[in-house]
XYZ file of C-alpha atoms in Angstrom:
251
model
C 90.334 151.624 119.891
C 89.213 148.097 120.914
C 91.430 146.368 123.515
C 92.587 143.730 121.002
C 93.798 146.405 118.587
C 95.481 148.317 121.415
C 97.421 145.189 122.316
C 98.419 144.653 118.671
C 99.654 148.237 118.250
C 101.479 148.140 121.587
C 103.269 144.930 120.626
C 104.417 146.326 117.305
C 105.575 149.618 118.797
C 107.338 147.811 121.627
C 109.732 146.235 119.113
C 110.701 149.630 117.733
C 111.065 151.169 121.195
C 113.354 148.466 122.545
C 115.284 147.251 119.515
C 115.759 150.462 117.535
C 115.411 153.395 119.907
C 116.529 151.728 123.149
C 113.606 153.181 125.118
C 112.085 151.607 128.208
C 108.446 152.616 127.860
C 105.725 154.478 126.002
C 106.002 157.571 128.184
C 109.533 158.137 126.931
C 108.359 157.508 123.376
C 105.528 160.059 123.696
C 108.050 162.677 124.795
C 110.231 161.714 121.845
C 107.281 162.091 119.458
C 106.528 165.544 120.837
C 110.012 166.693 119.862
C 110.684 164.599 116.756
C 107.320 163.729 115.173
C 108.170 164.733 111.561
C 111.296 162.563 111.582
C 109.662 159.642 113.411
C 106.253 159.587 111.709
C 107.263 157.317 108.811
C 108.865 154.814 111.214
C 105.764 154.906 113.429
C 103.485 154.136 110.477
C 105.788 151.362 109.239
C 105.795 149.785 112.703
C 102.030 149.581 113.203
C 100.614 148.906 109.729
C 99.304 145.494 108.667
C 100.836 144.142 105.448
C 99.036 141.000 104.264
C 99.233 140.187 100.573
C 99.558 137.342 98.083
C 99.888 136.866 94.352
C 96.532 136.071 92.703
C 94.657 136.636 95.948
C 90.911 136.156 95.327
C 91.792 134.867 91.858
C 88.231 135.073 90.490
C 88.594 138.847 90.386
C 91.282 138.618 87.725
C 88.963 136.553 85.536
C 86.274 139.211 85.947
C 88.883 141.820 85.026
C 89.931 140.177 81.758
C 86.615 138.608 80.721
C 84.291 141.519 81.489
C 85.888 144.719 82.789
C 88.700 145.262 80.286
C 86.561 144.377 77.228
C 83.874 146.813 78.417
C 86.414 149.601 78.862
C 88.178 148.870 75.563
C 84.813 149.118 73.796
C 84.796 152.742 74.995
C 88.324 153.346 73.661
C 90.084 153.020 77.009
C 93.368 151.195 76.529
C 93.301 152.133 72.835
C 92.852 155.899 72.622
C 94.642 156.343 75.941
C 96.189 153.975 78.517
C 93.962 152.007 80.857
C 94.774 153.239 84.369
C 94.593 150.810 87.273
C 95.186 151.629 90.939
C 96.174 148.959 93.449
C 95.291 150.733 96.699
C 96.978 149.354 99.805
C 99.366 147.291 97.688
C 101.756 146.268 100.494
C 104.943 144.681 99.093
C 103.637 144.502 95.534
C 102.032 141.109 94.740
C 98.666 142.613 93.769
C 99.931 145.260 91.304
C 102.386 142.787 89.809
C 99.578 140.236 89.445
C 97.570 142.902 87.629
C 100.544 143.723 85.400
C 101.070 140.059 84.480
C 97.381 139.486 83.767
C 97.067 142.643 81.669
C 100.337 141.990 79.818
C 99.072 138.530 78.932
C 95.762 140.004 77.789
C 97.506 142.723 75.749
C 99.535 140.088 73.899
C 96.240 138.874 72.390
C 94.310 142.164 72.350
C 96.771 145.071 71.910
C 96.198 147.733 74.527
C 98.147 150.206 76.655
C 97.895 150.266 80.429
C 99.639 151.520 83.532
C 99.276 150.474 87.152
C 99.848 152.569 90.264
C 100.493 150.785 93.550
C 100.170 152.760 96.780
C 100.687 152.044 100.444
C 101.161 154.101 103.590
C 104.182 151.993 104.603
C 107.401 153.141 102.928
C 109.264 149.994 103.942
C 106.986 147.661 101.969
C 107.075 150.033 98.999
C 110.847 149.585 98.809
C 110.320 145.821 98.694
C 107.700 146.304 95.980
C 109.998 148.429 93.828
C 112.741 145.802 94.043
C 110.312 143.106 92.872
C 112.228 140.248 94.520
C 110.291 137.506 96.325
C 110.826 134.039 97.843
C 110.067 131.228 95.392
C 107.382 129.835 97.701
C 105.483 133.120 97.535
C 104.942 132.918 93.765
C 103.347 129.440 93.795
C 99.822 130.857 93.211
C 100.939 132.361 89.874
C 99.864 130.102 86.965
C 102.816 128.272 85.438
C 102.652 129.961 81.989
C 102.831 133.394 83.627
C 105.644 132.277 85.923
C 107.673 131.136 82.925
C 107.025 134.363 81.055
C 107.289 137.015 83.752
C 109.579 135.719 86.536
C 113.378 135.556 86.590
C 115.108 133.020 88.828
C 118.110 133.964 90.937
C 121.500 132.973 89.544
C 122.234 131.561 92.975
C 120.225 128.301 93.255
C 120.547 128.375 97.028
C 118.893 131.781 97.297
C 115.408 130.466 96.345
C 114.421 133.920 95.078
C 112.700 135.179 91.949
C 112.478 138.647 90.451
C 109.634 140.168 88.498
C 110.636 140.632 84.838
C 111.492 144.204 83.743
C 108.512 144.508 81.378
C 106.173 143.854 84.316
C 108.049 146.096 86.760
C 108.049 148.908 84.198
C 104.253 148.762 83.998
C 103.895 149.640 87.696
C 104.664 152.847 89.595
C 104.765 152.766 93.392
C 104.077 155.783 95.587
C 103.111 156.458 99.222
C 99.492 157.283 99.994
C 97.564 157.473 103.256
C 93.862 156.588 103.085
C 93.215 159.195 105.786
C 94.391 162.039 103.528
C 91.548 164.365 102.511
C 92.627 164.221 98.845
C 94.330 161.264 97.173
C 97.448 162.470 95.387
C 97.270 160.555 92.123
C 98.206 162.222 88.829
C 95.161 160.912 86.934
C 91.674 159.597 87.564
C 91.561 155.813 87.458
C 89.560 153.379 85.323
C 89.895 150.430 87.702
C 90.610 150.458 91.443
C 91.524 147.388 93.470
C 90.997 148.261 97.142
C 90.545 144.832 98.681
C 90.542 143.963 102.365
C 91.554 147.497 103.313
C 88.480 149.228 104.736
C 87.836 146.326 107.134
C 90.458 147.941 109.379
C 88.468 151.219 109.674
C 85.349 152.150 111.605
C 82.156 152.933 109.678
C 82.712 156.694 109.529
C 86.231 156.325 108.131
C 85.040 153.650 105.706
C 82.495 156.134 104.344
C 85.159 158.803 103.850
C 87.563 156.419 102.137
C 84.881 155.045 99.826
C 83.762 158.553 98.849
C 87.362 159.487 97.999
C 87.810 156.301 96.000
C 84.685 157.148 94.015
C 85.982 160.655 93.332
C 89.220 159.136 92.040
C 87.357 156.747 89.717
C 86.272 157.757 86.211
C 82.519 157.540 85.528
C 81.999 154.024 84.206
C 85.084 152.813 86.053
C 85.211 149.702 88.224
C 85.939 149.206 91.924
C 87.052 145.800 93.242
C 86.549 145.164 96.970
C 87.608 142.281 99.223
C 85.457 139.242 99.978
C 85.109 140.270 103.642
C 83.802 143.748 102.793
C 80.323 145.009 101.972
C 78.980 148.279 100.592
C 75.344 147.680 101.535
C 75.433 150.228 104.375
C 76.784 153.060 102.215
C 75.219 155.477 99.743
C 77.635 155.625 96.829
C 77.447 156.148 93.039
C 78.174 152.443 92.469
C 76.203 149.413 91.342
C 77.286 145.760 91.585
C 78.322 143.910 88.424
C 79.964 140.805 89.949
C 80.718 139.548 93.476
C 82.504 142.460 95.199
C 82.928 144.313 91.876
C 81.128 147.630 91.362
C 80.793 150.093 88.503
C 80.549 153.839 88.955
C 77.380 155.376 87.548
């Protein structure tokens, strides 16, 4: 692990050691892990994971989704003969899957279709936030005003400055834990669209290859993979071809 990442992990763990467990150093914590790893593992993961997310992050992707990807899939009966399945991989506290749900709900109002979104993250703490669907008002500013009016509920307490995602949007999303390092991704169905943006940048090349191969196995033939603007697939051999900036289709 590079020194900068070691320092980051140490700083995050230090807060749990001192504030929650009352320990004075990592040696004590290592002993504790030896005896209590199953009980502590979730807290360890929650402490060290990075959770960066925004509504409508890399907004051009959602235009590609509705203008090109969904019409192409609907032409094959997906969304009509069966629900369109979308996976938000590494969803953090929920803005990405809820953005997808709002965009697809708006699209379905004009072009009737069925869809369901699965949001996954390794961190159980952020998944609880995602399930609640409650966010500070300032966080939802990137959402276009028509969608805000349609799909957000304001708190009854004006001083709270909070909004909640409307039930019809929350009901379109299921959240579940998933670790990218697992050998098999525990999803009930293959997916038609996967958003896995700005996730693999945190892994070395070998782990990136493994994750990308598993994502491809989880994707239906003809399905679409959306990656982050800071990521590239040029160094990997995968059954994918580019169709838009950082958007790939499985062959």
